[in-house]
PDB file of C-alpha atoms in Angstrom:
ATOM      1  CA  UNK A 285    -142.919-115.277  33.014  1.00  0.00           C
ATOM      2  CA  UNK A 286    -140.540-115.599  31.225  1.00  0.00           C
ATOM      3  CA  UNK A 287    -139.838-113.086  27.820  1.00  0.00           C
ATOM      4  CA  UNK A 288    -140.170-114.307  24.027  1.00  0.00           C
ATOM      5  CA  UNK A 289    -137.863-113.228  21.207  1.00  0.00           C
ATOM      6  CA  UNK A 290    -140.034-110.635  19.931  1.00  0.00           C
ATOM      7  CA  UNK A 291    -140.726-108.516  23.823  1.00  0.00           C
ATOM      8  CA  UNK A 292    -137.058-108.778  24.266  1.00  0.00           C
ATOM      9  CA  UNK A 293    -136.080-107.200  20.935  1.00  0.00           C
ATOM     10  CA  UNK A 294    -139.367-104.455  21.403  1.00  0.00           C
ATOM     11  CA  UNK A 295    -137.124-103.701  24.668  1.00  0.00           C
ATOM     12  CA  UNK A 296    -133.562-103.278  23.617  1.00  0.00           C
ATOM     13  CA  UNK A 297    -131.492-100.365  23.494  1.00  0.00           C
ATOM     14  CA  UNK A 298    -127.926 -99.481  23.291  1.00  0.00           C
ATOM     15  CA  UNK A 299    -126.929 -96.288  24.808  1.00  0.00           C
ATOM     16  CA  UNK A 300    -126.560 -94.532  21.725  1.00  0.00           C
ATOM     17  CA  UNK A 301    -130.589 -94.960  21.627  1.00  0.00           C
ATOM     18  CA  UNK A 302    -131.426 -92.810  25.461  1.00  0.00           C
ATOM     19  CA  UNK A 303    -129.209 -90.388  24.612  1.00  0.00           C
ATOM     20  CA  UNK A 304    -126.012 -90.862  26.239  1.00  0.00           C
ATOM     21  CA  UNK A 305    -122.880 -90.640  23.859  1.00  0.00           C
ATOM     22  CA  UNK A 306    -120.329 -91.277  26.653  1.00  0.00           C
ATOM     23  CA  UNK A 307    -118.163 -95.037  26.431  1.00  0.00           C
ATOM     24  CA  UNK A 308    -119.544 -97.859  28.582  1.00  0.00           C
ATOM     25  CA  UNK A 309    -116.617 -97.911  30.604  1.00  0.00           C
ATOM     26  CA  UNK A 310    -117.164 -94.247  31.991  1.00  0.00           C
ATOM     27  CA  UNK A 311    -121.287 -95.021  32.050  1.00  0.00           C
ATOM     28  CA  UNK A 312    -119.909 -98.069  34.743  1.00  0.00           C
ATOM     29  CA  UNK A 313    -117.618 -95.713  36.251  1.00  0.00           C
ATOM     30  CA  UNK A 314    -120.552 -93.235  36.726  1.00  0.00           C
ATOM     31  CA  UNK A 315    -122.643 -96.264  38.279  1.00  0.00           C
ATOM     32  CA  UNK A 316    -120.269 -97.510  40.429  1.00  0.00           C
ATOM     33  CA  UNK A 317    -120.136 -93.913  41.940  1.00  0.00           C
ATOM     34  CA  UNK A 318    -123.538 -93.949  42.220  1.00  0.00           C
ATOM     35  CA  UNK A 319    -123.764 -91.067  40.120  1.00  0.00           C
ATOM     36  CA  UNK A 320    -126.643 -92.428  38.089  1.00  0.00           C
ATOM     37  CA  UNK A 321    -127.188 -90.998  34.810  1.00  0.00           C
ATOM     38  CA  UNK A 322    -130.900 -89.736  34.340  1.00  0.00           C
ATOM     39  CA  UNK A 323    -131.572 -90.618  30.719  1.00  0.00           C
ATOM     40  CA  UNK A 324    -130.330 -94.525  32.065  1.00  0.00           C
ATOM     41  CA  UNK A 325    -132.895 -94.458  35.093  1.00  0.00           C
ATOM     42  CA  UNK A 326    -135.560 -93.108  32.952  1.00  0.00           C
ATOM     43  CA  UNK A 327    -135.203 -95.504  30.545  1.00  0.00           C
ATOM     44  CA  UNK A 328    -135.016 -98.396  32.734  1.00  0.00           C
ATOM     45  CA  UNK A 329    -138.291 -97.170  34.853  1.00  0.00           C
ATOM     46  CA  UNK A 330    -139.348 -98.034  30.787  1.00  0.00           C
ATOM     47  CA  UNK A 331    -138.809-101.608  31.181  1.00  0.00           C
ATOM     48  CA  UNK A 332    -136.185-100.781  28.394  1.00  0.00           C
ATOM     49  CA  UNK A 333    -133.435-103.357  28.227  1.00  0.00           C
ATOM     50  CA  UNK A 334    -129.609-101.674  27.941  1.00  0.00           C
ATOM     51  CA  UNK A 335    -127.257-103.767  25.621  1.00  0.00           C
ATOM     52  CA  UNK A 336    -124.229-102.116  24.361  1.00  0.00           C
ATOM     53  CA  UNK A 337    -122.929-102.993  21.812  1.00  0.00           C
ATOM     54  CA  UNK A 338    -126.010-104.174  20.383  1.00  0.00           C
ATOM     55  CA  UNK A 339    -125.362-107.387  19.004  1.00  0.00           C
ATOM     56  CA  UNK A 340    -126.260-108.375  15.141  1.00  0.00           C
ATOM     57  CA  UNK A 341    -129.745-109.629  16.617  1.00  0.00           C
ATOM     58  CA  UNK A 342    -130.747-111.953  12.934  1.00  0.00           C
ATOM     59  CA  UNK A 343    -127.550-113.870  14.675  1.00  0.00           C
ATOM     60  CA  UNK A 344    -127.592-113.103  18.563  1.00  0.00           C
ATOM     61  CA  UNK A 345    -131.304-113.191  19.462  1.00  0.00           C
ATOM     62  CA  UNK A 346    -132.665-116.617  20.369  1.00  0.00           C
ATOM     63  CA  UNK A 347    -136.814-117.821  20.922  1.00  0.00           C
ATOM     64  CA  UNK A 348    -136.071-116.531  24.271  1.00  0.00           C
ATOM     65  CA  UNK A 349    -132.865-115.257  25.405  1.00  0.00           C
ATOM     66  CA  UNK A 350    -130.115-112.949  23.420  1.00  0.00           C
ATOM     67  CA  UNK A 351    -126.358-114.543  23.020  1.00  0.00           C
ATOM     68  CA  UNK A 352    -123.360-112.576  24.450  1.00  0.00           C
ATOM     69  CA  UNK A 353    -119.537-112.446  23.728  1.00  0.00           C
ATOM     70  CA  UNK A 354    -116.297-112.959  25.416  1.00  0.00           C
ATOM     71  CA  UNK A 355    -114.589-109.917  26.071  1.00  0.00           C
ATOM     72  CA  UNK A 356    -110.681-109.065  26.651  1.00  0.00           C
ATOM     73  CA  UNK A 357    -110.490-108.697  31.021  1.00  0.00           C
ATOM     74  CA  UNK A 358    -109.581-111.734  32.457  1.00  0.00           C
ATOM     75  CA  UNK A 359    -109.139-112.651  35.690  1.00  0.00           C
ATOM     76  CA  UNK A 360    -106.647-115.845  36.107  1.00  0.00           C
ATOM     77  CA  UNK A 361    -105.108-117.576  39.152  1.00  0.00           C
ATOM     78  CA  UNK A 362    -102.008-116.616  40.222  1.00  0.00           C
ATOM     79  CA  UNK A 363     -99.996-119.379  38.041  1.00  0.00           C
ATOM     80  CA  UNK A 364     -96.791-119.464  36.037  1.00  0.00           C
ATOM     81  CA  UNK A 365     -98.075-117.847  32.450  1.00  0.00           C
ATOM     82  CA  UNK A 366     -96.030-117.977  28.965  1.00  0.00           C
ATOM     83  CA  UNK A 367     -96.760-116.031  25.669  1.00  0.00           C
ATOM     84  CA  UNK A 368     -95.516-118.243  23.010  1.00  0.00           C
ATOM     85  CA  UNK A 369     -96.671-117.894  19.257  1.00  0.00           C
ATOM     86  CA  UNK A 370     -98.286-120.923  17.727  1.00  0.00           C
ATOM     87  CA  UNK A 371     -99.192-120.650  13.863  1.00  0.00           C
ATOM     88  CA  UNK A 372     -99.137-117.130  13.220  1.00  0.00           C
ATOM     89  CA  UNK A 373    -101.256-116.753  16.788  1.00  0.00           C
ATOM     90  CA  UNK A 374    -100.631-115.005  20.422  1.00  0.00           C
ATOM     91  CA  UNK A 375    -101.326-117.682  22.852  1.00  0.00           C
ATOM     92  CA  UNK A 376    -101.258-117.023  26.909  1.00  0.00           C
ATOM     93  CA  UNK A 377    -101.172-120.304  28.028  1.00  0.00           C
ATOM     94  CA  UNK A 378     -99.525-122.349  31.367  1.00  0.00           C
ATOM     95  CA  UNK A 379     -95.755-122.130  31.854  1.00  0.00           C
ATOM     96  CA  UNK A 380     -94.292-125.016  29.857  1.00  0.00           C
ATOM     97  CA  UNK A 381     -90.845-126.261  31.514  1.00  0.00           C
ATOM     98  CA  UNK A 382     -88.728-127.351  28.104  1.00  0.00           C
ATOM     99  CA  UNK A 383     -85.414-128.280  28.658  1.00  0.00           C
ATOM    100  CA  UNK A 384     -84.682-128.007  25.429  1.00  0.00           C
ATOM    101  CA  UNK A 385     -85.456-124.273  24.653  1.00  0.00           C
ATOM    102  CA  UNK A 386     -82.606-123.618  27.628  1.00  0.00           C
ATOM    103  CA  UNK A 387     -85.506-121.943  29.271  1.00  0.00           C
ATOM    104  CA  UNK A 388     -85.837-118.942  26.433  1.00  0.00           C
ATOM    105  CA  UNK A 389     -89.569-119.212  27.657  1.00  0.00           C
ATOM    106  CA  UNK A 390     -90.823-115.658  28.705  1.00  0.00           C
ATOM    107  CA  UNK A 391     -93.006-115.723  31.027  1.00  0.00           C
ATOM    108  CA  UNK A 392     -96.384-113.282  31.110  1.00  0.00           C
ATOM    109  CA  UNK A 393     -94.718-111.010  33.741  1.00  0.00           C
ATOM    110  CA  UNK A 394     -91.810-110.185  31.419  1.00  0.00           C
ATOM    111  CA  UNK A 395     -94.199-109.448  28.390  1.00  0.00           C
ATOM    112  CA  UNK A 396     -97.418-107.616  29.327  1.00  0.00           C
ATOM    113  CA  UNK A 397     -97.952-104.753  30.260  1.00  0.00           C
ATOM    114  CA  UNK A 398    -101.397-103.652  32.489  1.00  0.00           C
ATOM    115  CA  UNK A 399    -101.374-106.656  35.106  1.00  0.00           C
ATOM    116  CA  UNK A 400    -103.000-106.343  38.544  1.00  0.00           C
ATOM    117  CA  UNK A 401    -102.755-108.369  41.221  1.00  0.00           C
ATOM    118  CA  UNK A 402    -106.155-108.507  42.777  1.00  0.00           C
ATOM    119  CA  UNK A 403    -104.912-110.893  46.083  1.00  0.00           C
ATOM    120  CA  UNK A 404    -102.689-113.525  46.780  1.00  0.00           C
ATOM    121  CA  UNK A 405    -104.281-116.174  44.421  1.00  0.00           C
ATOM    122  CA  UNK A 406    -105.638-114.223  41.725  1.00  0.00           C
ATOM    123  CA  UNK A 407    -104.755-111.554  39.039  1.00  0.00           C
ATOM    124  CA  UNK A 408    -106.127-109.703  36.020  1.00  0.00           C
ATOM    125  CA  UNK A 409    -105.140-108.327  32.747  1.00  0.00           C
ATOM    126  CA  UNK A 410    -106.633-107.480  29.538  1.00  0.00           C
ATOM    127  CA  UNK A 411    -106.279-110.037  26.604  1.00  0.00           C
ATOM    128  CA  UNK A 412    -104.611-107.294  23.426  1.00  0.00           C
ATOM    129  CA  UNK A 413    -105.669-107.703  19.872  1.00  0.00           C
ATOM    130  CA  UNK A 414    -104.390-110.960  18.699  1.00  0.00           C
ATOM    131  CA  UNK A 415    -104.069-112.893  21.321  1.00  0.00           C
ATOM    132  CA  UNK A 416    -106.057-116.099  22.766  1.00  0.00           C
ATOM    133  CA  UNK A 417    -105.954-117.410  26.216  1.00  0.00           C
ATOM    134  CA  UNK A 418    -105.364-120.890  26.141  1.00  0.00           C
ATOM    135  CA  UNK A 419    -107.581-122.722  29.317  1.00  0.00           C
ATOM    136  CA  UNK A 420    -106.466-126.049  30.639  1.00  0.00           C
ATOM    137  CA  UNK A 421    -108.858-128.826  31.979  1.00  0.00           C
ATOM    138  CA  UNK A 422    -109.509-128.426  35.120  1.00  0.00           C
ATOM    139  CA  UNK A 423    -108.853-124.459  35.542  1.00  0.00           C
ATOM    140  CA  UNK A 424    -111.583-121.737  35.959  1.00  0.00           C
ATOM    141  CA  UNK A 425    -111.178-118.251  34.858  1.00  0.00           C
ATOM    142  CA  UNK A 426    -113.414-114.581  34.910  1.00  0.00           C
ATOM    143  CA  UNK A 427    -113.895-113.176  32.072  1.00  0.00           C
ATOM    144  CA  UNK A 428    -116.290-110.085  31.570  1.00  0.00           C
ATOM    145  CA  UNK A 429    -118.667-110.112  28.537  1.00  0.00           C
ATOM    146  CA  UNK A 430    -117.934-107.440  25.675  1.00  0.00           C
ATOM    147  CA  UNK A 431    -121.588-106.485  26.391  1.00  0.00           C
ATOM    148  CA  UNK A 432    -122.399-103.978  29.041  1.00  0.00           C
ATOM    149  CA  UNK A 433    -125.659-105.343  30.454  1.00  0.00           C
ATOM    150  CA  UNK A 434    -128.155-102.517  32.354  1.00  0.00           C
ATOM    151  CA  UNK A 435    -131.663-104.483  33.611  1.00  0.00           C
ATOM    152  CA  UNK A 436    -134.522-102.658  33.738  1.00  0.00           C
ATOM    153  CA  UNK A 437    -136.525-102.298  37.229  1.00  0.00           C
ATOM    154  CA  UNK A 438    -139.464-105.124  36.426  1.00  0.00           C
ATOM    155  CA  UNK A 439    -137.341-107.671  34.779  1.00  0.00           C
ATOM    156  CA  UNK A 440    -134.478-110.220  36.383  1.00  0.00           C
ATOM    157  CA  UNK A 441    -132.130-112.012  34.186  1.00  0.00           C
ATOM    158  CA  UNK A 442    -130.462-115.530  33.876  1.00  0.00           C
ATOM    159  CA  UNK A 443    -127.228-116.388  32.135  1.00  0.00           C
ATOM    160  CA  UNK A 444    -126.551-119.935  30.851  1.00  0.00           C
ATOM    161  CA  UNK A 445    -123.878-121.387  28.933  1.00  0.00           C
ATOM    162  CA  UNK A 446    -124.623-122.136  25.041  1.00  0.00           C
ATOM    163  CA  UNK A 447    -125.108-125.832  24.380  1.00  0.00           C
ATOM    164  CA  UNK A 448    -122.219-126.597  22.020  1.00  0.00           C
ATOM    165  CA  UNK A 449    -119.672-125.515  25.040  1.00  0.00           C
ATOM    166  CA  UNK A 450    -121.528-127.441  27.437  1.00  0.00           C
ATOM    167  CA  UNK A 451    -121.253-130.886  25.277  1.00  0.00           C
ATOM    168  CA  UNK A 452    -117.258-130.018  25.876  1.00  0.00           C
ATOM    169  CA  UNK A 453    -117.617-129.915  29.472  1.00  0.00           C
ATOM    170  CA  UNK A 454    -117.315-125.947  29.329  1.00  0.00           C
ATOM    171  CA  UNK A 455    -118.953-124.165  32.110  1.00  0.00           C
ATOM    172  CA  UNK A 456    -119.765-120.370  32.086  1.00  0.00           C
ATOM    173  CA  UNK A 457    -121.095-119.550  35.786  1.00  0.00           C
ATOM    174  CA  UNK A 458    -120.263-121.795  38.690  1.00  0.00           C
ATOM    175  CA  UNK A 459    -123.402-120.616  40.863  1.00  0.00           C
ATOM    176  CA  UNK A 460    -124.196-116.755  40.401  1.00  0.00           C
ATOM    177  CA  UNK A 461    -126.541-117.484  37.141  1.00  0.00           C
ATOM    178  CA  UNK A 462    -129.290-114.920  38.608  1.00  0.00           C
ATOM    179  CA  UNK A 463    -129.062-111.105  37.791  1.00  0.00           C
ATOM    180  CA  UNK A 464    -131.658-108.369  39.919  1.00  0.00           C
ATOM    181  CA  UNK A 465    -133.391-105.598  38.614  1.00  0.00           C
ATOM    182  CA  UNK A 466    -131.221-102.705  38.347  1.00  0.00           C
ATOM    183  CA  UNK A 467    -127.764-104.560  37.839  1.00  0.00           C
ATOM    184  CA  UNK A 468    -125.913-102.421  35.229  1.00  0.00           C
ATOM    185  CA  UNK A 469    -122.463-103.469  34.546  1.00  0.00           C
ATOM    186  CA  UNK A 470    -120.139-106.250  32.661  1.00  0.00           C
ATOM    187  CA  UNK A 471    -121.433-109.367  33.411  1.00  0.00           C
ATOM    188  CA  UNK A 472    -118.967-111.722  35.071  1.00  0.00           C
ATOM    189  CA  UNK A 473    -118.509-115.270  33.454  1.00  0.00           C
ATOM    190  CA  UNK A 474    -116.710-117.831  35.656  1.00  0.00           C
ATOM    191  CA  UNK A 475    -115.712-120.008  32.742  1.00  0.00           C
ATOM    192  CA  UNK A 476    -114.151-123.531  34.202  1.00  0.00           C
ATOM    193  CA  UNK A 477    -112.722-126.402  31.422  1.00  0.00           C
ATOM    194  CA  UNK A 478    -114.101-129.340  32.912  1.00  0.00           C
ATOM    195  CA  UNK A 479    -113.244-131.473  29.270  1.00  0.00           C
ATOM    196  CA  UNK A 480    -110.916-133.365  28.573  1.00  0.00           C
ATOM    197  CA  UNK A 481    -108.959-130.882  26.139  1.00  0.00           C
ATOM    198  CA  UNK A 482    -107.903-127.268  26.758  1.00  0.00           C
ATOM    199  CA  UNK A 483    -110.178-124.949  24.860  1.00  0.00           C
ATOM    200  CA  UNK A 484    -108.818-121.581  23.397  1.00  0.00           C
ATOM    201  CA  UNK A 485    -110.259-118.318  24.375  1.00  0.00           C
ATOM    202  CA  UNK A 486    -111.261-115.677  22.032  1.00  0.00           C
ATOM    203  CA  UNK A 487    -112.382-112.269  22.548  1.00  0.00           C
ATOM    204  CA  UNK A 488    -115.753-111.856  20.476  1.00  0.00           C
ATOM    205  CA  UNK A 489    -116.540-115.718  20.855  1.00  0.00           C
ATOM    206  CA  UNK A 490    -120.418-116.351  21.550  1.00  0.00           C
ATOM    207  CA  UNK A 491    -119.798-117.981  25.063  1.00  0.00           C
ATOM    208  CA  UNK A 492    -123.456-117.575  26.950  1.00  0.00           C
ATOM    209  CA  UNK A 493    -126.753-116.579  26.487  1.00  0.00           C
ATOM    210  CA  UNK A 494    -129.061-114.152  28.950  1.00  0.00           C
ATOM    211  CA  UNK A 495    -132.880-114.703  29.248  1.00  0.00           C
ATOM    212  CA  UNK A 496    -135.026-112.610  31.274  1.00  0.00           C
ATOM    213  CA  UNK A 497    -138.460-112.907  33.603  1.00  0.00           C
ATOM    214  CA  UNK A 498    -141.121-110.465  34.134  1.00  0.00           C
ATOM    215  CA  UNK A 499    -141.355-109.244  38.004  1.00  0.00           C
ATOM    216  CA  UNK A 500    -144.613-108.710  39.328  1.00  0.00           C
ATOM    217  CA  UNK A 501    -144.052-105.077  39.571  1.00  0.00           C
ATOM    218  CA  UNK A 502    -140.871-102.751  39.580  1.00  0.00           C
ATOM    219  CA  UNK A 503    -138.793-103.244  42.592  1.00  0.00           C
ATOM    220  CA  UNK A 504    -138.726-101.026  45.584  1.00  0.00           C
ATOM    221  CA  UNK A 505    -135.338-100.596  45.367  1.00  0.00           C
ATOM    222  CA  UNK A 506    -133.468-101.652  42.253  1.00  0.00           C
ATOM    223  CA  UNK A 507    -129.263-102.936  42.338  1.00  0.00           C
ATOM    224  CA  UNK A 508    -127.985-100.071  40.974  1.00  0.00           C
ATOM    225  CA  UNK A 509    -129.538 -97.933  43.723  1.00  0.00           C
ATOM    226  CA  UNK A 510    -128.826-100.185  46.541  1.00  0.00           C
ATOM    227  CA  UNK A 511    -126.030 -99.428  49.127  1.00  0.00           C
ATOM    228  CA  UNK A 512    -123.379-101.455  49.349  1.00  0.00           C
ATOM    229  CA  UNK A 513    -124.015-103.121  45.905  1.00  0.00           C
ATOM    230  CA  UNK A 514    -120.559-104.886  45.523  1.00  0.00           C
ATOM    231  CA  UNK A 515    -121.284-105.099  41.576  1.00  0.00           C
ATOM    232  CA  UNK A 516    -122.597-102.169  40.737  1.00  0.00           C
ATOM    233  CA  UNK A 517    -121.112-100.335  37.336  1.00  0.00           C
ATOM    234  CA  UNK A 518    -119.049-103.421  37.570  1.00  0.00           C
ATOM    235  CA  UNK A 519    -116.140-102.662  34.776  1.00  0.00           C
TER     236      UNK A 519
END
């Protein structure tokens, strides 16, 4: 079954709300240590939904499922990047060969700073204030949500992409749409430009929306809790 507007808002919480003043970041950290905090487990033995930040909900909240936002990590294959400024704006886009600049292109590796390879094909970095990532047809990225989702133990949610990104041939999840009770973390959008024009990434865009069904009882053992949960805290 699956929740209306009104059971999901009755639910929500941001941290702030069970007592627990510390960042989201070092709330993940803790997590992915499994070094759970107590006022989180309480509250989601509650059924209480964790969303932080909570989201302008007159805006956000749907008939059935709450809207979330791009945030800054982003995980890119391991291409030729540029920063170039294009009216006033930041843009990280593909390396553009212009013979007539006498290659004064800089490419990403000579400007920004906080850049990890995570393997041969991929890498990540964290988009600064200012600046949009500029996605070509045809390429996927990861990007985490602003939103640090926590799932309570008798719920499991699904992410879908918003409808007006969709009519542009914008995907936000390839195949890992489904969510288990317990998952506490950034959620992971695998955003691919399947259009026909490249489509500028924003940090605070409303990208995707997360609904969420009623289990038949809390799980035995929820995602947070389980060993060798690869996502767990995921930050």
């Amino acid at each position: 079954m699956k929740l209306a507007d009104k059971e999901i808002k009755k639910r929500l919480r941001a941290f702030s709300d069970i007592g627990l003043d510390s960042s989201p970041e070092e709330i993940m950290e803790r997590i992915s240590k499994k070094d759970i905090p107590k006022k989180l487990d309480t509250s989601l033995k509650k059924g209480e939904i964790i969303i932080d930040p909570m989201p302008d909900l007159d805006i956000y909240l749907g008939p059935s499922s709450i809207d979330l936002d791009l945030g800054r990590k982003l995980e890119v294959p391991d291409v030729p990047l540029e920063i170039v400024k294009i009216n006033n704006e930041i843009v990280i886009r593909l390396f553009v060969v212009d013979f007539r600049d006498n290659h004064h292109n800089r490419s990403l590796l000579e400007q920004h700073t906080g850049i990890t390879q995570i393997d041969q094909s991929w890498k990540r970095f964290d988009l600064k204030n200012g600046e949009i990532f500029e996605l070509p047809v045809g390429m996927q990225v990861n990007i985490f949500t602003k939103q640090v989702i926590c799932i309570p133990y008798n719920l499991e949610a699904n992410l879908d992409g918003r409808s007006c990104f969709a009519r542009k041939g914008i995907t936000t999840h390839i195949t890992s749409s489904r969510f288990d009770a317990g998952f506490c973390g950034f959620l992971t959008l695998e955003v691919k430009n399947g259009g026909s024009c490249n489509l500028n990434l924003v940090p605070g865009m409303r990208i995707a929306s997360l609904s969420f069904n009623q289990l038949t009882s809390e799980v035995s053992v929820p995602y947070l809790k389980k060993k060798g949960a690869k996502f767990s805290g995921q930050h």
